[in-house]
mmCIF file of C-alpha atoms in Angstrom:
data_model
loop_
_atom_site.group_PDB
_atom_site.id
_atom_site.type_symbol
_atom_site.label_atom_id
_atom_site.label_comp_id
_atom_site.label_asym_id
_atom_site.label_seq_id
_atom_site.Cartn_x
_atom_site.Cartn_y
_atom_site.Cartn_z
ATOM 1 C CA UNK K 1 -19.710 12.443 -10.004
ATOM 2 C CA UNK K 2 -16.531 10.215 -10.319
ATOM 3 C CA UNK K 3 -17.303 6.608 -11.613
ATOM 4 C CA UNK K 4 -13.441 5.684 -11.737
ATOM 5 C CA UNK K 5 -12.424 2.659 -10.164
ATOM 6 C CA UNK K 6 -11.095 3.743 -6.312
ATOM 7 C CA UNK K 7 -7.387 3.262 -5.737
ATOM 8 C CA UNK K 8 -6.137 2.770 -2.585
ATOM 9 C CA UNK K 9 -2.661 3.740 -2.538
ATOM 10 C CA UNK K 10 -0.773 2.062 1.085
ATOM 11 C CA UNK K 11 1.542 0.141 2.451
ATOM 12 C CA UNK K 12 1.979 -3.073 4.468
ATOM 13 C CA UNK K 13 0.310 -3.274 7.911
ATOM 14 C CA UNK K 14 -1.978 -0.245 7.666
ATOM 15 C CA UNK K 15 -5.227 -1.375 8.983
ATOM 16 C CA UNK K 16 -5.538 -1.590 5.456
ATOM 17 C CA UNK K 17 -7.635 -4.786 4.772
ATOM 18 C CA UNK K 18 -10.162 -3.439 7.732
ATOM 19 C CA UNK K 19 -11.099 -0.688 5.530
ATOM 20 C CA UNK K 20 -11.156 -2.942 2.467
ATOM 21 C CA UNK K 21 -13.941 -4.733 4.737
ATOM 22 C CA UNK K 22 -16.276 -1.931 5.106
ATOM 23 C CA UNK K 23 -16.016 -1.545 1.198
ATOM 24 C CA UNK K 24 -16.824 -5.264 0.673
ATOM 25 C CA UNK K 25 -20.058 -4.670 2.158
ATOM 26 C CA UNK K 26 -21.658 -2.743 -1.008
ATOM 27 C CA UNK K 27 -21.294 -5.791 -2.678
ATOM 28 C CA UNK K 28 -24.536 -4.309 -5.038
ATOM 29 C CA UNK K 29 -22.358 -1.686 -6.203
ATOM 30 C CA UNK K 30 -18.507 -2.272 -5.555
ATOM 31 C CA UNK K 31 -16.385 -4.651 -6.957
ATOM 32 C CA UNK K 32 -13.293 -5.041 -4.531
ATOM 33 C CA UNK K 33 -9.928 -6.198 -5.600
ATOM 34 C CA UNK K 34 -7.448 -7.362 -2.883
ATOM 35 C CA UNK K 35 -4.030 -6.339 -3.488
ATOM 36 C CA UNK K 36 -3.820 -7.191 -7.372
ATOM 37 C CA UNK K 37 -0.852 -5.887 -8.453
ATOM 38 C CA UNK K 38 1.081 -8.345 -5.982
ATOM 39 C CA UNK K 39 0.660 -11.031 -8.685
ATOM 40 C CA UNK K 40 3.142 -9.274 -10.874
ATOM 41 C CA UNK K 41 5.349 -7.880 -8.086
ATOM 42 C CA UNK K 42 6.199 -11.075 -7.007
ATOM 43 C CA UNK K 43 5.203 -14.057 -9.100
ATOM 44 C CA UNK K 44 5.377 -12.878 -12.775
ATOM 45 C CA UNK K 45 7.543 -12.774 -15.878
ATOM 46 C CA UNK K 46 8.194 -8.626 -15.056
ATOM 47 C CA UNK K 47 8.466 -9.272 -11.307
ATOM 48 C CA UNK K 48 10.609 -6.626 -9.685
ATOM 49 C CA UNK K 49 10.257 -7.684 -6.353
ATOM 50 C CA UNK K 50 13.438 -9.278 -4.825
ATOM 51 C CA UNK K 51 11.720 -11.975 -2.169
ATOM 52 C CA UNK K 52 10.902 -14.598 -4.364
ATOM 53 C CA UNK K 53 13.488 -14.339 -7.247
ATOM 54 C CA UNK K 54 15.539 -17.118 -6.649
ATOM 55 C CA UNK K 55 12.099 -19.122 -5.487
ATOM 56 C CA UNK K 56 10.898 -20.824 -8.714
ATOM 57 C CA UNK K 57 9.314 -23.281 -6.500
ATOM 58 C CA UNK K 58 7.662 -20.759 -4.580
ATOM 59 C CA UNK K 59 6.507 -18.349 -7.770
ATOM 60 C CA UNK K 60 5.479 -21.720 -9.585
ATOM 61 C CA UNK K 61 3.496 -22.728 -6.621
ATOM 62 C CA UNK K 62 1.412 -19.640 -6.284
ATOM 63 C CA UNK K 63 -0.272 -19.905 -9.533
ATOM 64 C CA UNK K 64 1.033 -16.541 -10.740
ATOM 65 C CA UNK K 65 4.096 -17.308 -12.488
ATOM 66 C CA UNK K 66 2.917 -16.210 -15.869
ATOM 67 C CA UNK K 67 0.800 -13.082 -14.511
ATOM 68 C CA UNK K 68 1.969 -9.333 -16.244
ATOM 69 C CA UNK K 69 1.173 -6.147 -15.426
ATOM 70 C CA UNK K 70 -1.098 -6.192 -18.189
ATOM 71 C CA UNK K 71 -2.913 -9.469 -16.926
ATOM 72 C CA UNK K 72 -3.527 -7.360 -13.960
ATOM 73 C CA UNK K 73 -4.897 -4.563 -15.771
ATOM 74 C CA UNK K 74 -7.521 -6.274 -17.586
ATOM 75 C CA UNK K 75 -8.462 -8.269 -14.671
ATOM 76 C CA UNK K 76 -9.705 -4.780 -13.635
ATOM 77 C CA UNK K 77 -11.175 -3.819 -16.818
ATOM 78 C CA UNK K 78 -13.302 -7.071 -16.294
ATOM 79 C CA UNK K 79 -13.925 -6.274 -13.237
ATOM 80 C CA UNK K 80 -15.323 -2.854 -14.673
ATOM 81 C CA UNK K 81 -17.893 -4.193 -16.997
ATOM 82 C CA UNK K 82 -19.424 -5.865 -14.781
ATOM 83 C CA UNK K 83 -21.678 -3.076 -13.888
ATOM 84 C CA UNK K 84 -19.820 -2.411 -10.511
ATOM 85 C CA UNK K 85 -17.748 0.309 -9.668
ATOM 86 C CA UNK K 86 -14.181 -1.299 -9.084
ATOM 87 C CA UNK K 87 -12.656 -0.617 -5.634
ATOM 88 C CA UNK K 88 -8.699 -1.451 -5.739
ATOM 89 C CA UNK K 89 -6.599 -2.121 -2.581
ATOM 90 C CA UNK K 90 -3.049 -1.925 -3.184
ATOM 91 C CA UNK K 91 0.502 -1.559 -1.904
ATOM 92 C CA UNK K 92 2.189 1.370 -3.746
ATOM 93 C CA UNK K 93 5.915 -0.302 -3.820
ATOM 94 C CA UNK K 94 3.925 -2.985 -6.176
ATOM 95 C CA UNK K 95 4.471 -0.382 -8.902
ATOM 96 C CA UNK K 96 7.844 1.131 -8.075
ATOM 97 C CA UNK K 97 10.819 -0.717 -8.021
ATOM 98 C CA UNK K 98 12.841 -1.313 -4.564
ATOM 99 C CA UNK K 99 15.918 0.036 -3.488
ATOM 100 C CA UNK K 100 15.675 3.097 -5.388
ATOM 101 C CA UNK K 101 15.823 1.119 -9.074
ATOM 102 C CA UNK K 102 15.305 3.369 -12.058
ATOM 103 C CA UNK K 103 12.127 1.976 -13.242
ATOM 104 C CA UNK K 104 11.148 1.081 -16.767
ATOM 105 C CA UNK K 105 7.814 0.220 -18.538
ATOM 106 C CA UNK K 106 6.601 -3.274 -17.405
ATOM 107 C CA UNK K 107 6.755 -4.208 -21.487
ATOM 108 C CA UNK K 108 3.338 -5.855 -21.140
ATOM 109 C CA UNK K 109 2.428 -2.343 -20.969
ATOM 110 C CA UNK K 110 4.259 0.095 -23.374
ATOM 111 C CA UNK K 111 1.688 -0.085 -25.724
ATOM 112 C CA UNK K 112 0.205 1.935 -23.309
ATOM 113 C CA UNK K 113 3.053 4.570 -23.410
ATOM 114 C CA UNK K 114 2.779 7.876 -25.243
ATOM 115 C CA UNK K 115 6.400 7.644 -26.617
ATOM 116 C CA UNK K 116 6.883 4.004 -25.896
ATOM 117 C CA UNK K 117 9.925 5.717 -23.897
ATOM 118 C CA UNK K 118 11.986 3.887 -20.519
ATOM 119 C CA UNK K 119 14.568 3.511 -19.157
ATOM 120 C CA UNK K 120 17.353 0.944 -18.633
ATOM 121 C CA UNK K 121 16.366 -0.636 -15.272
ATOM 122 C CA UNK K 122 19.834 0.595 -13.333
ATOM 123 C CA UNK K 123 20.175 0.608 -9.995
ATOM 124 C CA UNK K 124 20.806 4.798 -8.688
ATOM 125 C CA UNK K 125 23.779 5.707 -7.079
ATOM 126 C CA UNK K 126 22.186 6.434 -3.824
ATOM 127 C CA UNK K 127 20.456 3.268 -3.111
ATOM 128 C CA UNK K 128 23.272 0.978 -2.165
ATOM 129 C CA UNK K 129 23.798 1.839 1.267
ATOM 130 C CA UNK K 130 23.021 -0.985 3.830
ATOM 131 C CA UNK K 131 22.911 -1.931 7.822
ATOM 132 C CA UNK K 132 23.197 -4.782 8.610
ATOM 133 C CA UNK K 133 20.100 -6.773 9.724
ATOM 134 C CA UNK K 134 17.859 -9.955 10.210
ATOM 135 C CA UNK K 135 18.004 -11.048 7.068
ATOM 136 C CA UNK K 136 20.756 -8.656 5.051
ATOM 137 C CA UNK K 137 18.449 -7.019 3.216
ATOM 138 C CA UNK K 138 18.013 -3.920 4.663
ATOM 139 C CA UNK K 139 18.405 -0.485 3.078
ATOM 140 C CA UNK K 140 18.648 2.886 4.979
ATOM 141 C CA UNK K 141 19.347 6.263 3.105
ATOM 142 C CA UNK K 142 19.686 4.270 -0.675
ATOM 143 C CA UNK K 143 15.289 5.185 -1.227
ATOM 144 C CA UNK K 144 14.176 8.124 -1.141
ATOM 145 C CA UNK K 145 14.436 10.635 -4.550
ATOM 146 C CA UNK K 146 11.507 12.296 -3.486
ATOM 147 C CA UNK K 147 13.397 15.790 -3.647
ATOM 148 C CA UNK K 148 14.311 17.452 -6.833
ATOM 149 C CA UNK K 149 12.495 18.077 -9.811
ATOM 150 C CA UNK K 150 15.225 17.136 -12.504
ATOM 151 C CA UNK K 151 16.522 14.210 -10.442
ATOM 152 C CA UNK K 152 12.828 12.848 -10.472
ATOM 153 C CA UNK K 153 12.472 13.688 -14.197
ATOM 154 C CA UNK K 154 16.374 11.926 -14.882
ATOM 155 C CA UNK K 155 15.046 8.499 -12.908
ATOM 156 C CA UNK K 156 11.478 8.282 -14.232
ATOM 157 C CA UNK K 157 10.353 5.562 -16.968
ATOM 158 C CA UNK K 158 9.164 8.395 -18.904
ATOM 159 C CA UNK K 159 9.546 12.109 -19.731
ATOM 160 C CA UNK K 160 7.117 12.731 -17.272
ATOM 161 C CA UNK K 161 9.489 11.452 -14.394
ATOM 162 C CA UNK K 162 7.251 8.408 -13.386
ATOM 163 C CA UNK K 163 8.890 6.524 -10.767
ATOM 164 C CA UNK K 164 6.217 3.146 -11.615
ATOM 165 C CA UNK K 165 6.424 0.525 -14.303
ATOM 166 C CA UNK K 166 2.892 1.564 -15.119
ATOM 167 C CA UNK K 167 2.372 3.852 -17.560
ATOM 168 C CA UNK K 168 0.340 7.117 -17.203
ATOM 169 C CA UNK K 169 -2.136 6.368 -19.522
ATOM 170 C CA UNK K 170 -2.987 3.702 -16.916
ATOM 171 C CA UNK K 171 -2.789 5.576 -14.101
ATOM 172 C CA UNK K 172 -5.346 8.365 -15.233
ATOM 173 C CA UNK K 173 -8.011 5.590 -15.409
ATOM 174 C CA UNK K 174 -7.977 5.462 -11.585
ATOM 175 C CA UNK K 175 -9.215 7.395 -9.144
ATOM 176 C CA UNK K 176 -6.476 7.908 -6.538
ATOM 177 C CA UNK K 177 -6.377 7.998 -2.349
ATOM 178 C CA UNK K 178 -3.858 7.070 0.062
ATOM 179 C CA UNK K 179 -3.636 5.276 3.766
ATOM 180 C CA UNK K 180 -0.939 5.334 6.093
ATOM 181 C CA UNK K 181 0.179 4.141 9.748
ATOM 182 C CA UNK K 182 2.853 5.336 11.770
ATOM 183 C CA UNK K 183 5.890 3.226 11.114
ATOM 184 C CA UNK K 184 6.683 3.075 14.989
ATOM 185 C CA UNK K 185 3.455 0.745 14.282
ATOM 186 C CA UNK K 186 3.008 -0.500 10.954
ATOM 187 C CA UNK K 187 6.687 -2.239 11.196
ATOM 188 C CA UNK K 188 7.500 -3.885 13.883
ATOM 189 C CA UNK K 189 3.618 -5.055 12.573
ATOM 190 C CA UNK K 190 5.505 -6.514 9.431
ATOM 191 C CA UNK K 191 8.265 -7.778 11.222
ATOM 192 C CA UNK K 192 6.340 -9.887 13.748
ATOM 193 C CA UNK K 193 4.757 -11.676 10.470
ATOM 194 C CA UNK K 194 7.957 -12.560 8.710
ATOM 195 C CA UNK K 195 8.787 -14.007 12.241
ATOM 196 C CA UNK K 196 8.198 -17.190 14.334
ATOM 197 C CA UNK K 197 5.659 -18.201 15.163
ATOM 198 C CA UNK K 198 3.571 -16.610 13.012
ATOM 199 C CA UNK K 199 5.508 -17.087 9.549
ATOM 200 C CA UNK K 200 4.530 -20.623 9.863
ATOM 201 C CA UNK K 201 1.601 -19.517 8.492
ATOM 202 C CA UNK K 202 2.370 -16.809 6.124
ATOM 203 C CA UNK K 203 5.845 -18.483 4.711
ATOM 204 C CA UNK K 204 7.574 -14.989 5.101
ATOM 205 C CA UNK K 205 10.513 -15.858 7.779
ATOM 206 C CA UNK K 206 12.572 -12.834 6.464
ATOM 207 C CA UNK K 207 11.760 -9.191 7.332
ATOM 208 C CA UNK K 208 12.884 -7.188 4.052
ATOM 209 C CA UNK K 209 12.881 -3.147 5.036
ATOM 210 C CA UNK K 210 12.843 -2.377 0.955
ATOM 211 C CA UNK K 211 8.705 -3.575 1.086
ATOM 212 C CA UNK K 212 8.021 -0.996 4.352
ATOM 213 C CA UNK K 213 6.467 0.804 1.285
ATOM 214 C CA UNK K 214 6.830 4.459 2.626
ATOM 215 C CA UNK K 215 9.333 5.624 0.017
ATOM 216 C CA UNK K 216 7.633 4.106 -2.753
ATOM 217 C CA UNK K 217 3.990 5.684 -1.598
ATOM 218 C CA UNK K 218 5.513 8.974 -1.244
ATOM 219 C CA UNK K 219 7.149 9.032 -4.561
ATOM 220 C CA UNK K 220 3.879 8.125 -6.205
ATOM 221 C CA UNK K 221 2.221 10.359 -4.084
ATOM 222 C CA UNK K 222 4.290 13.239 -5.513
ATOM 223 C CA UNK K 223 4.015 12.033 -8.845
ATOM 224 C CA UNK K 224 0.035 11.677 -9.094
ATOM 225 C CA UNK K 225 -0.250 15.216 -7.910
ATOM 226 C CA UNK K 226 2.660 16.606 -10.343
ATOM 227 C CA UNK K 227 0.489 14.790 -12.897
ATOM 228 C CA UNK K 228 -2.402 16.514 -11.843
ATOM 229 C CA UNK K 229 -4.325 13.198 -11.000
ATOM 230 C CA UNK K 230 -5.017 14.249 -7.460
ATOM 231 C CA UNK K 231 -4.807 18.177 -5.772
ATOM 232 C CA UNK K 232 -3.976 20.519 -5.448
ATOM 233 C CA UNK K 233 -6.876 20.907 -3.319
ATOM 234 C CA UNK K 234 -6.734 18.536 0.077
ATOM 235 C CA UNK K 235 -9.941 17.208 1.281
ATOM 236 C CA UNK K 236 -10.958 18.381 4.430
ATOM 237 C CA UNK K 237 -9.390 21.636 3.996
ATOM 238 C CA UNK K 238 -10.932 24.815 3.358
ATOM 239 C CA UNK K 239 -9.262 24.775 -0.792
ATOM 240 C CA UNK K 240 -11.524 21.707 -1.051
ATOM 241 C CA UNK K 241 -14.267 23.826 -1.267
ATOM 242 C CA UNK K 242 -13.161 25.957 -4.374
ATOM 243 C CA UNK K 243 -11.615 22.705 -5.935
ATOM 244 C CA UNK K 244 -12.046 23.113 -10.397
ATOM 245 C CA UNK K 245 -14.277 20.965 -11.996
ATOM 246 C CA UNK K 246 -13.738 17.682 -12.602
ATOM 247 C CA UNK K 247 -10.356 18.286 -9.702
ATOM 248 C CA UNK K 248 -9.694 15.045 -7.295
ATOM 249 C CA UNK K 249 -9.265 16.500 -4.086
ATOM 250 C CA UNK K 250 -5.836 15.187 -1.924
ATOM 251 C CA UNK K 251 -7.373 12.068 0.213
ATOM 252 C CA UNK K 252 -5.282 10.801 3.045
ATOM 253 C CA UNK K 253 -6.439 8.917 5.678
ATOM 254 C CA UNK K 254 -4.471 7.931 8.559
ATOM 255 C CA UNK K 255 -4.700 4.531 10.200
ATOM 256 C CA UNK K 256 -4.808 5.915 13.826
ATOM 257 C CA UNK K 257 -7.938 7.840 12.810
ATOM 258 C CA UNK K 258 -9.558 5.116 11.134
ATOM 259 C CA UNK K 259 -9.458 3.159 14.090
ATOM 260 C CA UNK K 260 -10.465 5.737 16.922
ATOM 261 C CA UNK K 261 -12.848 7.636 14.553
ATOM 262 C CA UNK K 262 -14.406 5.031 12.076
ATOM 263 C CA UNK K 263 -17.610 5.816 11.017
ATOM 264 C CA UNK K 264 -16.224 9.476 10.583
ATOM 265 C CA UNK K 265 -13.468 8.502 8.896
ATOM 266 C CA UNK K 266 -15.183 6.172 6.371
ATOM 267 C CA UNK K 267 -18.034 8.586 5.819
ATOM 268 C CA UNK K 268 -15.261 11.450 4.744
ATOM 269 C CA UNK K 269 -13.784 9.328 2.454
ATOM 270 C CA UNK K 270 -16.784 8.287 0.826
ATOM 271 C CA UNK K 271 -17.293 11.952 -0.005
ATOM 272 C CA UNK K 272 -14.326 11.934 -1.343
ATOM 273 C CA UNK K 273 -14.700 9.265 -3.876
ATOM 274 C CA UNK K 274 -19.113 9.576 -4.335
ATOM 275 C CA UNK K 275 -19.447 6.448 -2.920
ATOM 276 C CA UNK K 276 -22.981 6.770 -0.623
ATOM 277 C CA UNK K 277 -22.260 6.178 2.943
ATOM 278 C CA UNK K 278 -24.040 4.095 5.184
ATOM 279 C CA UNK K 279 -23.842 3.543 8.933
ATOM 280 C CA UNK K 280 -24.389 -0.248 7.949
ATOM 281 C CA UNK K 281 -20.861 -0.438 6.126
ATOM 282 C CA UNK K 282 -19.848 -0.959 9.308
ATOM 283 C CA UNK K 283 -20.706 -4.079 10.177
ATOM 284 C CA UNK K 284 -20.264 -7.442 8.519
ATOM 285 C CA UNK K 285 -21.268 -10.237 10.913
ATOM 286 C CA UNK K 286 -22.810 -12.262 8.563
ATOM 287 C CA UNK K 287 -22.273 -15.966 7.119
ATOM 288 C CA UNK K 288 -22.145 -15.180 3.384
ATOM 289 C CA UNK K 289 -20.006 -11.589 3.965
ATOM 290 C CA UNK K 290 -17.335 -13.725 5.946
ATOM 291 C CA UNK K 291 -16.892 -16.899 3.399
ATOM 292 C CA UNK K 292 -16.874 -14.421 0.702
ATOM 293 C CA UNK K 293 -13.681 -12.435 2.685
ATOM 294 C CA UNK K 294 -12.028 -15.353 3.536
ATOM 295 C CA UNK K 295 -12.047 -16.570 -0.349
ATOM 296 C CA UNK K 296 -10.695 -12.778 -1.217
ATOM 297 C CA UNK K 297 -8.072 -12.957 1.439
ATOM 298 C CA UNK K 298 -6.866 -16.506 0.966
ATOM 299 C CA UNK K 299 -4.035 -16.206 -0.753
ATOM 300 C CA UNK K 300 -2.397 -14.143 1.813
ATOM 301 C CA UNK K 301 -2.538 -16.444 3.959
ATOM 302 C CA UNK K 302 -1.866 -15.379 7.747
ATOM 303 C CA UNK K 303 -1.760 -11.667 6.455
ATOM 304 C CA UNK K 304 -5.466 -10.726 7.616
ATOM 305 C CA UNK K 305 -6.742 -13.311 9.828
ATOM 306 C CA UNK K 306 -7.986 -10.028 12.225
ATOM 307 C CA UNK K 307 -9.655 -8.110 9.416
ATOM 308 C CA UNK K 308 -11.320 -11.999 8.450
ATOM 309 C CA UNK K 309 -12.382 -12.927 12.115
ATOM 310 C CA UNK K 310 -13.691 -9.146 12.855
ATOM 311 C CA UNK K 311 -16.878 -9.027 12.875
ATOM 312 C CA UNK K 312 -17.241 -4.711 11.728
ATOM 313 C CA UNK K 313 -15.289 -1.664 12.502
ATOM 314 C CA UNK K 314 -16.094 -0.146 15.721
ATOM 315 C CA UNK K 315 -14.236 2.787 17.648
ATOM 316 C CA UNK K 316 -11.237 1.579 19.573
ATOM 317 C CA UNK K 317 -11.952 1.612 23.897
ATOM 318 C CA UNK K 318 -8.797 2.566 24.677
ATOM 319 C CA UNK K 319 -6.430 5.111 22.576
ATOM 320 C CA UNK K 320 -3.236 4.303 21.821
ATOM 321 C CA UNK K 321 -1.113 4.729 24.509
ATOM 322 C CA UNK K 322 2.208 6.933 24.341
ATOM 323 C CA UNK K 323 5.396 5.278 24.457
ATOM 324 C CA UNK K 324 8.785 6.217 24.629
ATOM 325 C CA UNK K 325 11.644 5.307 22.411
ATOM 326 C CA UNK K 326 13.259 3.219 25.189
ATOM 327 C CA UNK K 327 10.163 1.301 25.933
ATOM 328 C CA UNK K 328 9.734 0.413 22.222
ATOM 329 C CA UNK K 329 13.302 -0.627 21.681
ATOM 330 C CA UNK K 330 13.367 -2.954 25.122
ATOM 331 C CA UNK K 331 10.163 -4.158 24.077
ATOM 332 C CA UNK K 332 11.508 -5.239 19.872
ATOM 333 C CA UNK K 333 14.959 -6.369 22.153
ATOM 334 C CA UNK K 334 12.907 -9.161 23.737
ATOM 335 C CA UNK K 335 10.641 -9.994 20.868
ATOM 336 C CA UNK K 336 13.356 -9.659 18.332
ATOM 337 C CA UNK K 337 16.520 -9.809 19.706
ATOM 338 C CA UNK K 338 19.498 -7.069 19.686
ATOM 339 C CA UNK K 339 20.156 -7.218 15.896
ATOM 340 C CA UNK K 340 16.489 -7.689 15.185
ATOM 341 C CA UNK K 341 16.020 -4.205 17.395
ATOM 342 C CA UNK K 342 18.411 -2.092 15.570
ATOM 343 C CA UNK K 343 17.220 -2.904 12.343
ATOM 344 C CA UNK K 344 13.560 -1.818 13.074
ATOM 345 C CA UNK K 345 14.665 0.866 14.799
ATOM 346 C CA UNK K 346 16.606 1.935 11.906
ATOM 347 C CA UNK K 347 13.524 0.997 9.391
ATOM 348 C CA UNK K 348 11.227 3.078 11.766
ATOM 349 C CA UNK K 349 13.624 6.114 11.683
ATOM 350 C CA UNK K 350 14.266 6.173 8.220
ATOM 351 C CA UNK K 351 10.507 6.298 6.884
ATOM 352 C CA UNK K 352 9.394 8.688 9.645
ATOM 353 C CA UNK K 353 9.802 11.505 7.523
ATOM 354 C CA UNK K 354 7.794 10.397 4.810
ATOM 355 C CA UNK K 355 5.058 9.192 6.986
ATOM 356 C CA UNK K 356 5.111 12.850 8.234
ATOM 357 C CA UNK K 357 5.082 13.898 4.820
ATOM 358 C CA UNK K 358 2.140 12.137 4.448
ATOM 359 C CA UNK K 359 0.711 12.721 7.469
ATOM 360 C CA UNK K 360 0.456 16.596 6.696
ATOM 361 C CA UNK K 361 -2.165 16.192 4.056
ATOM 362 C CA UNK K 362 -4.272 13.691 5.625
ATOM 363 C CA UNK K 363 -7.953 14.481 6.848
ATOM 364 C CA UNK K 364 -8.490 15.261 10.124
ATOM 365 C CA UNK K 365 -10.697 14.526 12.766
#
């Protein structure tokens, strides 16, 4: 029976924080962390993200300006000792450096590293190509290197072809799982808060396509299960039966199921990662449950206000409805405006095929 901590491998917009609720609940036996690696991304000394690099102000002001990688990592060890099993909500491009960088060892880490090897931090050939959009930072085409072995291998921080600034040492403490959305959803989702009048309230008023987080998920995806942290058997498929000893089975849950299937959903996963299920995970309508979310969730603020204000995860009434491409693109025309329209559509296009990557190994229902 696995007692590693739980990683949740996603990206932004992906009902996410919901199922971080229902987690929350067991707060006997879990010990949830709320996006942690987001301190580094964006705030810290090793920060690789791009949004707030010439925003002193703004990393100053968020009270993670001197946070590592390695701050984050023993935040979770604490977390650890603490008698709880730690349960880890995370976006995967916090790890992997945008815009197809080569990534290197955060160096608050390499004495983590087996041979203390990385790389040189240069950008790859491939990921300079732009369109133009709201804000001039978006990317189509320049992300992928998912495909090839010995490109993988050239680009990683290590001999092993990592494509994170964490090393593998650290990543075999975990045990990983992965969520996804549709990007014809989870998108124009991110888009609509990095614009008026909602990023009021979260301070985003740009919409940056290199933190969609599809590429970056894949490539981890691939790499965990090169690595032999997760597979080769998928849960919910008939290998998961015959997995080997000790073997984490392939977990990927899909947002769209999540939300018309919860307590199935949930209860499959918690197979998945021996944590018991309960039909009362479900619900959270309680004084002390919702002061304690709204501390977790704070500083992302305007991020989760549904998942804080729900009250538990219930089926949805009404299924998503279809839609055609027309329909979406008048509709993100009027919210957005013309330029604003092509550049989702372009984002949405572009991560499709990873989503359906994805997509092919989730659980279903």
């Amino acid at each position: 029976m696995s007692q590693k901590p739980v990683f949740v491998l996603t990206h932004p917009r992906a009902c996410s924080t919901a199922f971080e609720r229902v987690f929350m609940t067991c707060q006997d036996t879990l010990q949830c962390a709320h996006e942690p690696f987001g301190d580094a991304f964006y705030y810290g000394p090793e920060r690789i993200g791009e949004r707030y690099e010439d925003d002193e102000e703004g990393r100053l002001s968020s009270g993670f300006s001197k946070t590592t990688y390695q701050d984050v990592v023993d935040r979770l060890e604490r977390d650890g000792s603490e008698g709880k099993r730690v349960f880890i909500k995370d976006m995967a491009y916090y790890l992997v450096p945008p815009n197809g960088g080569v990534p290197t060892i955060a160096d608050s880490l390499r004495k983590h590293s087996v041979n203390g090897s990385a790389t040189n931090g240069e950008k790859l050939a491939n990921g300079e190509n732009h369109i133009n959009g709201v804000n001039g930072h978006s990317h189509t085409n320049g992300t992928n290197g998912v495909n090839g072995d010995a490109t993988s291998l050239k680009q990683g921080s290590d001999g092993t072809g990592n494509p994170t600034v964490i090393p593998l040492e650290v990543m075999k403490k975990f045990h990983w799982t992965f969520l996804i959305r549709h990007p014809r959803r989870g998108i124009p989702s991110y888009v609509r808060c990095c614009s008026p009048p909602l990023s009021e309230t979260t301070g985003w008023d740009q919409f940056m396509p290199s933190e969609s987080g599809y590429v970056e998920l894949r490539r981890l995806f691939d790499y965990l299960r090169a690595q032999g942290l997760v597979g080769p058997s998928v849960a919910g498929r008939g290998s998961a039966a015959k997995k080997a000893e000790g073997e984490v089975c392939i977990t990927v849950l899909d947002a769209d199921d999540l939300l018309d299937h919860p307590e199935d959903a949930i209860r499959a996963f918690c197979e998945q990662v021996d944590i018991p299920f309960s039909t009362d995970m479900l619900a959270w309508d309680d004084e002390e449950n919702q002061k304690r979310v709204a501390d977790a969730f704070a500083k992302w603020n305007g991020w989760h206000n549904d998942a804080i204000n729900s009250k538990g995860l219930t089926a949805r009434a009404h299924p998503k409805k279809p839609v055609t491409e027309e329909s979406e693109n008048e509709e993100w025309r009027q919210q957005y405006g013309e330029e604003g329209q092509k550049t989702i559509r372009a984002c949405v296009e572009e991560n499709i095929p990873h989503y359906e990557y994805l997509k092919s190994f989730a659980l279903k229902f």
